[in-house]
Structures are given as structure tokens and as C-alpha cells.
Coordinates of C-alpha atoms in Angstrom, one line a residue:
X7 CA 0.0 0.0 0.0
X8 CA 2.5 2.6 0.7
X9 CA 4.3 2.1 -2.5
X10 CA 1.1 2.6 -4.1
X11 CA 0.5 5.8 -2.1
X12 CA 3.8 7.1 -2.4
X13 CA 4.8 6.7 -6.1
X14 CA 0.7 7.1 -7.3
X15 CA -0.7 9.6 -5.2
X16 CA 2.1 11.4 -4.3
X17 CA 4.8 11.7 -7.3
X18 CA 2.9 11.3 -10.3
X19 CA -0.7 12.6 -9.4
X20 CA 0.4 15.5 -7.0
X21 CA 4.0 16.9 -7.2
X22 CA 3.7 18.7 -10.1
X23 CA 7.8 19.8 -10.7
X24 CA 9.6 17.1 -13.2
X25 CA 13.0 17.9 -11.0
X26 CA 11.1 17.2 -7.7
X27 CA 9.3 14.1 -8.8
X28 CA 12.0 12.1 -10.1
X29 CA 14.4 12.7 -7.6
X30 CA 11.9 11.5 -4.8
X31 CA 11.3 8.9 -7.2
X32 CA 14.7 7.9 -6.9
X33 CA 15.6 8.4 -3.6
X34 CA 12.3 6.0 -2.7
X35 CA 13.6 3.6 -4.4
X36 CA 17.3 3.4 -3.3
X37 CA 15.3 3.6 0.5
X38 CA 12.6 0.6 -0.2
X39 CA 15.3 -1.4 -2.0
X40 CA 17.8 -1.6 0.8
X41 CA 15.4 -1.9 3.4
X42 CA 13.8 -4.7 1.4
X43 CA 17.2 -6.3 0.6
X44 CA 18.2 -6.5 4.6
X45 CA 14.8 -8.0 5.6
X46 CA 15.1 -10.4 2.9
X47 CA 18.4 -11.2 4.4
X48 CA 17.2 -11.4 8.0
X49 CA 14.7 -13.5 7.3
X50 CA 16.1 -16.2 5.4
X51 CA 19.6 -16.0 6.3
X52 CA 20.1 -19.1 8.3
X53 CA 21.2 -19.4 11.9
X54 CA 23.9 -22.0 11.7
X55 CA 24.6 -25.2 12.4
X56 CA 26.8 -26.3 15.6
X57 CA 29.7 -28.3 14.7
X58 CA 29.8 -32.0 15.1
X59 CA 33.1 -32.1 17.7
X60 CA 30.6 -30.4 20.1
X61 CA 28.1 -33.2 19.9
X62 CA 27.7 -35.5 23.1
X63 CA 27.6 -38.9 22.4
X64 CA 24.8 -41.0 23.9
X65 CA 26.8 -42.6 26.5
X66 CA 28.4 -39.5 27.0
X67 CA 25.2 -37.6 27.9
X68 CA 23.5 -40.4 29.8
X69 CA 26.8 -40.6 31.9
X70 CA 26.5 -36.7 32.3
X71 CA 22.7 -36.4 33.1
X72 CA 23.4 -39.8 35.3
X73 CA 25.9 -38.0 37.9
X74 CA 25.2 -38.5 41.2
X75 CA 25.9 -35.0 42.6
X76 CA 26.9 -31.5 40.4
X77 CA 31.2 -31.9 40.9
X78 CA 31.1 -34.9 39.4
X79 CA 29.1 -33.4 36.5
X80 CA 31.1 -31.0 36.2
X81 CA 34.7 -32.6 36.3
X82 CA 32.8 -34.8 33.3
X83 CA 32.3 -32.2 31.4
X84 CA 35.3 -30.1 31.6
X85 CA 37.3 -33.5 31.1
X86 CA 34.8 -34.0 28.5
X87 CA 36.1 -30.0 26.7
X88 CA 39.8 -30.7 27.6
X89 CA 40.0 -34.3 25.6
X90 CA 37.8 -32.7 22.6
X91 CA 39.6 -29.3 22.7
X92 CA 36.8 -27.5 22.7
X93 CA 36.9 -23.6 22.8
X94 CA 34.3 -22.5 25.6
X95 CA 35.2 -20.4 27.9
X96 CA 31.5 -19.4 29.0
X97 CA 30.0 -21.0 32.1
X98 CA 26.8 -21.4 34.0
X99 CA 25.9 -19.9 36.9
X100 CA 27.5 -23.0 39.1
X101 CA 30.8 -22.7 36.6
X102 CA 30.3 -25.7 35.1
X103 CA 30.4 -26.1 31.1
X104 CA 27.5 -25.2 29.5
X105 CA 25.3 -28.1 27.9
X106 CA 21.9 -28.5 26.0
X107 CA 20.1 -32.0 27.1
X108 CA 17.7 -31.1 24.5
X109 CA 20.1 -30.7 21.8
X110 CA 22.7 -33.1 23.5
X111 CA 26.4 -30.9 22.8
X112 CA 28.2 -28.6 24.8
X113 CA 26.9 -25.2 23.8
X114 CA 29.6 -22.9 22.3
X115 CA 30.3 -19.4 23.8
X116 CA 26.8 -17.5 23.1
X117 CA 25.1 -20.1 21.9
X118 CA 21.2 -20.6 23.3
X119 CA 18.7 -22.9 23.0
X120 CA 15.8 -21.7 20.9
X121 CA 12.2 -23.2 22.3
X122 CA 10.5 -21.7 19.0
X123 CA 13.3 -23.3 16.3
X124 CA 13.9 -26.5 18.6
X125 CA 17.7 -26.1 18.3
X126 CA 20.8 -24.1 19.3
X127 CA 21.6 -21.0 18.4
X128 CA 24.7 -19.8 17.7
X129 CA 25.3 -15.9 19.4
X130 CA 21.4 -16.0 19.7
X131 CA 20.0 -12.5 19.8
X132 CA 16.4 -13.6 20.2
X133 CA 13.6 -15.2 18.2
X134 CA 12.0 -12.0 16.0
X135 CA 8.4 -13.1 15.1
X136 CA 8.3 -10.1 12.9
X137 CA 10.9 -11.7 10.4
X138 CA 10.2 -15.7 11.4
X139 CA 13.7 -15.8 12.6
X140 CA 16.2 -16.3 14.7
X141 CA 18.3 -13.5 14.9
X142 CA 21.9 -14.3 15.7
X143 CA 25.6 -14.6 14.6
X144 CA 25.0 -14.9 10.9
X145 CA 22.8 -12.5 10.3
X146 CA 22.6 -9.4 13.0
X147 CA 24.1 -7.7 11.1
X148 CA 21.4 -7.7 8.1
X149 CA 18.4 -7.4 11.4
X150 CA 20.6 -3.8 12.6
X151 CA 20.7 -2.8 8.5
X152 CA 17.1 -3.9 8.5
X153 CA 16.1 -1.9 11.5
X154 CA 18.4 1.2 10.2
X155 CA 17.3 1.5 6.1
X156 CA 13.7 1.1 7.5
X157 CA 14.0 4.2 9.6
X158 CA 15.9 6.0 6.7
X159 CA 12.5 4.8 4.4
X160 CA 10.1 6.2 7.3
X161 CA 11.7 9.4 7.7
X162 CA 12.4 10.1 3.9
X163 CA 8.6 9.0 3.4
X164 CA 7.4 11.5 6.3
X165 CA 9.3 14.3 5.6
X166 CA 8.8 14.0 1.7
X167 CA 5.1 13.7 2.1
X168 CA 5.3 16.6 4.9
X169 CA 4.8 19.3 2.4
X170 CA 2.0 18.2 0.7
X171 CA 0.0 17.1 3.7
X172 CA 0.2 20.9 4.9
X173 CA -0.8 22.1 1.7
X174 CA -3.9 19.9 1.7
X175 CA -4.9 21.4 4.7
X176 CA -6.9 25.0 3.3
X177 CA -8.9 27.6 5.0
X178 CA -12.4 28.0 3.5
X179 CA -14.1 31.7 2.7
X180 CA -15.6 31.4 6.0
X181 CA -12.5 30.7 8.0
X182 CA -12.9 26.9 8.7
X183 CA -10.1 24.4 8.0
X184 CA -11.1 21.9 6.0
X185 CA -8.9 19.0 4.2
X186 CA -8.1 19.8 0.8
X187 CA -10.2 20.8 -1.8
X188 CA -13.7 19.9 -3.4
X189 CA -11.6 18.5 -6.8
X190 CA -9.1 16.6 -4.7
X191 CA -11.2 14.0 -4.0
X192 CA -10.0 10.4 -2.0
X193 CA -6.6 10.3 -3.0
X194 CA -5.4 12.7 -0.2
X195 CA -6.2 10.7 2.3
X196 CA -3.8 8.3 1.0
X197 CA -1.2 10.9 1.9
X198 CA -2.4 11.7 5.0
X199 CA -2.4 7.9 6.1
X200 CA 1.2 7.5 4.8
X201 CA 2.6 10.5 6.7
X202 CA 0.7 9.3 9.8
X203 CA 1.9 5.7 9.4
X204 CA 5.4 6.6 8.2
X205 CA 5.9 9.0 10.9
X206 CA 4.5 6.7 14.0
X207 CA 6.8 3.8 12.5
X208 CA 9.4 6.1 12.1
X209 CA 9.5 6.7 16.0
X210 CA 9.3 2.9 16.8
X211 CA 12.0 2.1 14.8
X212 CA 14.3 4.6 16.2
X213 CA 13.9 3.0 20.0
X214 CA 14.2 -0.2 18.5
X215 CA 17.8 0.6 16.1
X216 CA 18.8 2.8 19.2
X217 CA 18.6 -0.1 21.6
X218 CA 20.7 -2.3 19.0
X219 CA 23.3 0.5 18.2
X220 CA 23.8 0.6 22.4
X221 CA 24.2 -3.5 22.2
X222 CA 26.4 -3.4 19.6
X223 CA 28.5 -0.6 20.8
X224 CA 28.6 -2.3 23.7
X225 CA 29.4 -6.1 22.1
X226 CA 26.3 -8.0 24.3
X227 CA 23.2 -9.6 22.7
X228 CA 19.8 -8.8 23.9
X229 CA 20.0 -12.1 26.3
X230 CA 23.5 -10.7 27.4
X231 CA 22.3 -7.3 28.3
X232 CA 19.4 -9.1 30.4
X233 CA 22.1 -11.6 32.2
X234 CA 25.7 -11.3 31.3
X235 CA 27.7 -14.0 30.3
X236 CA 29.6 -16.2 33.1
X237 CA 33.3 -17.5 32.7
X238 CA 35.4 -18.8 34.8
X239 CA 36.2 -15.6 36.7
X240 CA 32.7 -15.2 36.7
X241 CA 29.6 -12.8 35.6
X242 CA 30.9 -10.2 32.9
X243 CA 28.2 -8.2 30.8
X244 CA 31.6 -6.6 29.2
X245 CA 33.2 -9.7 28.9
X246 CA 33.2 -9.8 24.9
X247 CA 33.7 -5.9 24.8
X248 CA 36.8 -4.9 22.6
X249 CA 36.3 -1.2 22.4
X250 CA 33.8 0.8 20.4
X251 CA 35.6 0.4 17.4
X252 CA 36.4 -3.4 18.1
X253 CA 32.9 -4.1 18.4
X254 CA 31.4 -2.5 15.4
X255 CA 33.9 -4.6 13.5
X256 CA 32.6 -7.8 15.3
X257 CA 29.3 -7.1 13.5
X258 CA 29.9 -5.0 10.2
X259 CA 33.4 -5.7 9.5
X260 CA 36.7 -3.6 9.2
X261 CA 35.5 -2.9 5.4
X262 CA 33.4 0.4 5.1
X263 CA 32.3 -0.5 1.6
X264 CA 30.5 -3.4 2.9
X265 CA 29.7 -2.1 6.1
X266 CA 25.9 -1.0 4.8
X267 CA 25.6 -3.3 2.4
X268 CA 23.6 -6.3 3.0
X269 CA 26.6 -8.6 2.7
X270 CA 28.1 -10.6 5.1
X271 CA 31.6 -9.0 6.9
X272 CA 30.8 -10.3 10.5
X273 CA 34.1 -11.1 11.9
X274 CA 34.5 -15.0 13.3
X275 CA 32.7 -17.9 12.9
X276 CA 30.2 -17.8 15.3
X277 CA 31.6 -20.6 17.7
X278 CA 34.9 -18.3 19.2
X279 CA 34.9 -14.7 20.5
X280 CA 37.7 -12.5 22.1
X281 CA 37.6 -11.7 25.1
X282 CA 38.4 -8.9 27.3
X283 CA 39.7 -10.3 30.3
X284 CA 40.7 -6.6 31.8
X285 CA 39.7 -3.0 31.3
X286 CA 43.1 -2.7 29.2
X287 CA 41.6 -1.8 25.4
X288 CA 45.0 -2.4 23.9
X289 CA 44.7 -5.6 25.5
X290 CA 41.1 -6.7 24.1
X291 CA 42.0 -5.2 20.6
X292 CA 45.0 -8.3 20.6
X293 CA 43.0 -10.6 21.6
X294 CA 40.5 -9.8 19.5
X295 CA 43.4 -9.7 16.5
X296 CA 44.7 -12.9 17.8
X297 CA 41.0 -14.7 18.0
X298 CA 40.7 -14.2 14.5
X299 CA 43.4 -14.9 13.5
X300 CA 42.9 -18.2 14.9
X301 CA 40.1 -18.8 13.7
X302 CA 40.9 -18.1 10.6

């Protein structure tokens, strides 16, 4: 519908300057296509797949789930990470290794079990119902672009439609403001209903991409920012922080060409993450260098 309203009733039937109308046309599109090209992304960008080398056997688990009290659990399972060389360094609230008994594996660092997908999730976000998705390591990145190029399409919608709304708005001979004019007929209500809806959107969308901008600014997930991640030291929520500039690179990459695009440039693979073990940001810049670099 609003592309209807916009490019119909807006551009063609009421901006009357050639100039005006085709560079809104244009901009529109450059907005609509982007923001159309990142939810596309989001939404069937797939969550990932946890290795097989963290996959408990079935002896394995029913020796784990078997334990007779929670140290020998956990001896299992760090004995368990030592002989498989796993690289976990998160922990649960007890400091134990982490484990799904629904998915049967040791979880990686930032991985969660999904209840709506029925599986693991690698960095899990959270479950978006509005895109039928996880969102997660593989594609936050296209969910923040998503949330971002659809403010930029609200606000170039509502300001460019601004104009004309006011001027639909007339005084009559006896001083009563009525909408329009007599000739104008039903179409200007399809204005007004697009710089209404463009502008209320607009402001939800600017809570929502300013929350995200914080988390990623930050380097937590929305599960992170609710209960920070345990390691062995214990609780961090800044744990996996590197630096403002470390952890927009975590999610958009070091390459600005690609950085709004909707291309993948997430540094890692989703199973290993620097850490930041002090409040030292030379020191959690090199061992963000020297993850990588590993896991490369």
C-alpha cells in the first residue's frame, strides 16, 4: 500500500515539478530497495549449524545427566572439553560447562537454545516473530541494516510527504479548516495515512535501532544485556567488549564499503569470541586480532 500511495498519489498525481518528482522517485527507491534487501536477508539468512566435535555422544550424555551429585558433573564435562579441545570459555551460573540436554552438545560461547526453532543457536540474539527468525551470529548484522534502512525509508517518506499534507490542509471563505479541496477528491487521504503511518513507524524504529546500536556498541546480545555472560572468573556483561571500534567490526566488519551493504563481513565464525579479560583496550584489541586470526 504505501508504495502505491507514495509513487501514485504522491509523485505522479500531485508533485507537479519534473525535477522534484523524479528525484523522490529515486531516492524512494534506493530507500525501499535496501530496506527490502536487509529483511530479505534477515529472514532467510540461516542461523547456523553447531559443529559435530561439540556433539555428546549417547553414553556421553547419559553418563552426564546420570551424575550422582553436580562436581562430578562437572569434572565430566570439563574433562569432556579438555580431551575434545573445545573452545568454551563461558560458564553457568555454578561454573560448570554449559550443555543442552535437549540438543545433547556442549553449547559454544553465546550459543542458546531456541524453544521456538527447537535447536541451538549460535550468538542468539532472540527469536523476531516479525521476520520468522532467529536473529543471531549470521545474520545481526542484516536485522541492525534492516532496523536502520527502514527508519531512513520512514523518515524520507514522512518528511517528503510533509509538504503536501500541509498544503492539503486549506482555510475556506468562512475561516474553517477543511482537508483539501472539493476537486481533490479520496486520494489525499492516502497521503495523509502515509505520513501518519510513516511517521509513527518512524519513531518505533528509532527506539528499537537505538537499543541495538547501544548492544552493539557495547558487544552484548539482547540475552546478554538481560544476564551477562559467566566465565570462569565469573559474571561479565563486558566480557566480549573490545572497544567501540572493536565491536562494530565484530558485526559489520573492518570494510566500510561493505559495512551498509547487505553482505556478510561479520568477523569469526560464530563458535569463538575474544575476550576482554581486563579493562586494558589495547589488550582486548589483541585478543580480538589474535581470536581471529585463529580462527581463521
Amino acid at each position: 500500500w504505501s508504495y502505491y500511495a507514495y509513487v501514485v498519489h504522491l509523485c505522479i498525481l500531485t508533485v507537479k515539478s519534473d525535477i522534484e518528482k523524479i528525484g523522490l522517485l529515486v531516492g524512494y527507491h534506493i530507500a525501499i530497495t535496501l530496506f527490502l534487501l536487509c529483511y530479505w536477508r534477515t529472514i532467510w539468512t540461516r542461523p547456523g549449524d553447531i559443529p559435530k566435535k561439540f556433539q555428546l555422544t549417547a553414553d556421553e550424555l547419559d553418563v552426564v545427566e546420570g551424575c550422582d551429585n553436580f562436581e562430578t558433573q562437572k569434572r565430566l564435562l570439563d574433562q569432556i572439553v579438555i580431551d575434545r579441545d573445545l573452545p568454551v570459555s563461558m560458564r553457568t551460573f555454578q561454573g560448570a560447562v554449559r550443555y543442552c540436554e535437549k540438543c545433547a552438545h556442549i553449547k559454544p560461547d553465546r550459543a542458546h537454545h531456541c524453544s521456538m526453532c527447537g535447536r541451538c543457536i549460535l550468538k542468539m540474539d532472540h527469536h523476531c516473530p516479525w521476520v520468522n527468525n532467529c536473529v543471531s551470529f549470521h545474520n545481526y548484522k542484516f536485522f541492525v541494516l534492516f532496523l536502520f534502512y527502514g527508519l531512513v525509508y520512514c523518515i524520507f517518506v514522512s518528511l517528503s510527504s510533509l509538504k503536501y499534507f500541509i498544503q492539503f490542509w486549506t482555510k475556506s471563505s468562512d475561516g474553517n479548516v477543511t482537508f483539501g479541496l472539493a476537486d481533490d477528491g479520496y486520494g489525499k487521504f492516502h497521503i495523509l495515512f502515509l505520513f501518519f503511518v510513516s511517521t509513527m513507524f518512524g519513531i518505533s524504529l528509532c527506539s528499537l535501532l537505538g537499543y541495538h546500536i547501544h548492544l552493539v556498541l557495547h558487544n552484548r546480545s539482547t540475552l546478554e544485556a538481560f544476564r551477562g555472560p559467566v566465565f570462569r572468573e565469573g559474571p561479565s556483561k563486558d566480557g566480549f567488549s573490545l572497544g567501540k571500534a572493536g565491536n562494530i567490526s565484530e558485526v559489520f566488519g573492518e570494510s566500510s564499503l561493505k559495512m551498509f551493504l547487505p553482505i556478510f563481513s561479520s568477523l569469526g565464525d560464530g563458535l569463538t569470541f575474544p575476550l576482554r579479560f581486563s579493562g586494558d583496550l589495547e589488550l582486548g584489541q589483541n585478543n580480538r586480532e589474535a581470536g581471529h586470526t585463529r580462527d581463521i
